[in-house]
mmCIF file of C-alpha atoms in Angstrom:
data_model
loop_
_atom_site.group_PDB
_atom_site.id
_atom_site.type_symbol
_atom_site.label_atom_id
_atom_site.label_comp_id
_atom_site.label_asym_id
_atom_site.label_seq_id
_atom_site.Cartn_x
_atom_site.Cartn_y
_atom_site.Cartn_z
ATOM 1 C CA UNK O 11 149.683 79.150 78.449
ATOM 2 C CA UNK O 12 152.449 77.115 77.287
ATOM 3 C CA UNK O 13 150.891 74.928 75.162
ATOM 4 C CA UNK O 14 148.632 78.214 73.686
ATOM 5 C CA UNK O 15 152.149 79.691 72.590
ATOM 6 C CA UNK O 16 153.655 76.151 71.202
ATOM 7 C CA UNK O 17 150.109 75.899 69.058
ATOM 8 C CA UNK O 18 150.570 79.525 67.704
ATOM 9 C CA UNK O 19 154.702 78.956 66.771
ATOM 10 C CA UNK O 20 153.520 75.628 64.895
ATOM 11 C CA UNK O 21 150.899 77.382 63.073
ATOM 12 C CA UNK O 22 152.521 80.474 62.336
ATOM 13 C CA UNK O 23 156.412 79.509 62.276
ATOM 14 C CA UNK O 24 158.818 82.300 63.364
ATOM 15 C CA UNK O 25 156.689 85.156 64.543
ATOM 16 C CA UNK O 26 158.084 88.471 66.250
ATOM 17 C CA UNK O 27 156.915 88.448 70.145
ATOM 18 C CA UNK O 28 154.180 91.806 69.337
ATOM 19 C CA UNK O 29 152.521 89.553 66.886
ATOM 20 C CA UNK O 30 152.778 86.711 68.772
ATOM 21 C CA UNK O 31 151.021 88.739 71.983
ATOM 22 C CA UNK O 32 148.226 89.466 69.718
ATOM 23 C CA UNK O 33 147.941 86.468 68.448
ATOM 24 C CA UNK O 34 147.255 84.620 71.804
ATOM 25 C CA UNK O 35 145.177 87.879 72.916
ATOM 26 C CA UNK O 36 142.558 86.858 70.781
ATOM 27 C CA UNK O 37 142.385 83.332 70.569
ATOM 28 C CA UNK O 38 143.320 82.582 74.273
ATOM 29 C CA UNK O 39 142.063 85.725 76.191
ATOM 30 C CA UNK O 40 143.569 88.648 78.658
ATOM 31 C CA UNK O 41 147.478 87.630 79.116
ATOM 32 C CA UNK O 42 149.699 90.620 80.012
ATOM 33 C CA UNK O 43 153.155 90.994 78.410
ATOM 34 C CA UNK O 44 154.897 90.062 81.376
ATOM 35 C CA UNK O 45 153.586 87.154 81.627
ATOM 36 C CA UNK O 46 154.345 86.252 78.036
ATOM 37 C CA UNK O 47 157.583 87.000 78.583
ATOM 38 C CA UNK O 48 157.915 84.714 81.456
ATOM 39 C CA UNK O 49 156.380 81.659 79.579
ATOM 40 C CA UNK O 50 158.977 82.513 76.466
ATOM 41 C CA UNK O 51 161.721 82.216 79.083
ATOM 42 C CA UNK O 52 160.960 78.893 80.671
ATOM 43 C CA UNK O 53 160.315 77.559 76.974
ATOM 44 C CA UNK O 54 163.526 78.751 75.808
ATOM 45 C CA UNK O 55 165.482 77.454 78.962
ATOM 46 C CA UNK O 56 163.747 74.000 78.141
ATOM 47 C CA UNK O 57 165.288 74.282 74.538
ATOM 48 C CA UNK O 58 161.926 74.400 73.026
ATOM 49 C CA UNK O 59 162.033 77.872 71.471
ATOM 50 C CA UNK O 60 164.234 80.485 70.644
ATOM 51 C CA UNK O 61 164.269 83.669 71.101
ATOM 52 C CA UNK O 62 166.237 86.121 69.096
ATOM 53 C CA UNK O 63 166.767 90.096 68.720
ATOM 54 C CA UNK O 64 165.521 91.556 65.639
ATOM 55 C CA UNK O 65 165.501 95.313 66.257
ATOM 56 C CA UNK O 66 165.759 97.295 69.474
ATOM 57 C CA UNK O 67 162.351 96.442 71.171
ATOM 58 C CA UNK O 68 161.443 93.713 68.737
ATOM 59 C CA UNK O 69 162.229 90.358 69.285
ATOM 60 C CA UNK O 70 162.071 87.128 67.061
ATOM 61 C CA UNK O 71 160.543 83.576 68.623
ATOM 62 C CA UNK O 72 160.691 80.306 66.411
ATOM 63 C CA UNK O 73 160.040 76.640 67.553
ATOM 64 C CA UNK O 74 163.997 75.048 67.651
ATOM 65 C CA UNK O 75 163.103 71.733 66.305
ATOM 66 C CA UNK O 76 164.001 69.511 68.635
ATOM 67 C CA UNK O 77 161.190 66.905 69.845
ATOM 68 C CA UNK O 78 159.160 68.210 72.885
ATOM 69 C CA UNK O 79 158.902 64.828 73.929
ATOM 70 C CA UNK O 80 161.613 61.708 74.096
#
């Protein structure tokens, strides 16, 4: 699923987590919130993504930059 989210963010750029649910809901199939959640969280300990608060209940994701690979 991480590699589903990583193709979305390099598509899309910085996308709020609702739209990025929905976005992976359709192309990739049934993933629950929770376990979005989860995946954001071991992507942004790994420095891959960010996550950021936009509004209360919203939240913004967006690649960091850095290479995935070194």
């Amino acid at each position: 699923m991480s590699l589903a989210l990583l193709e979305v963010l390099e598509k899309k750029g910085s996308i709020s987590d609702i739209d990025l649910y929905r976005e992976v809901m359709s192309n990739f199939g049934e993933v629950s919130f929770r376990e979005l959640n989860r995946e954001l969280m071991k992507l942004e300990l790994a420095a891959i993504l960010r996550v950021s608060r936009l509004t209360k209940g919203k939240r913004l994701v967006e690649l960091t930059g850095k290479p995935i690979f070194d």
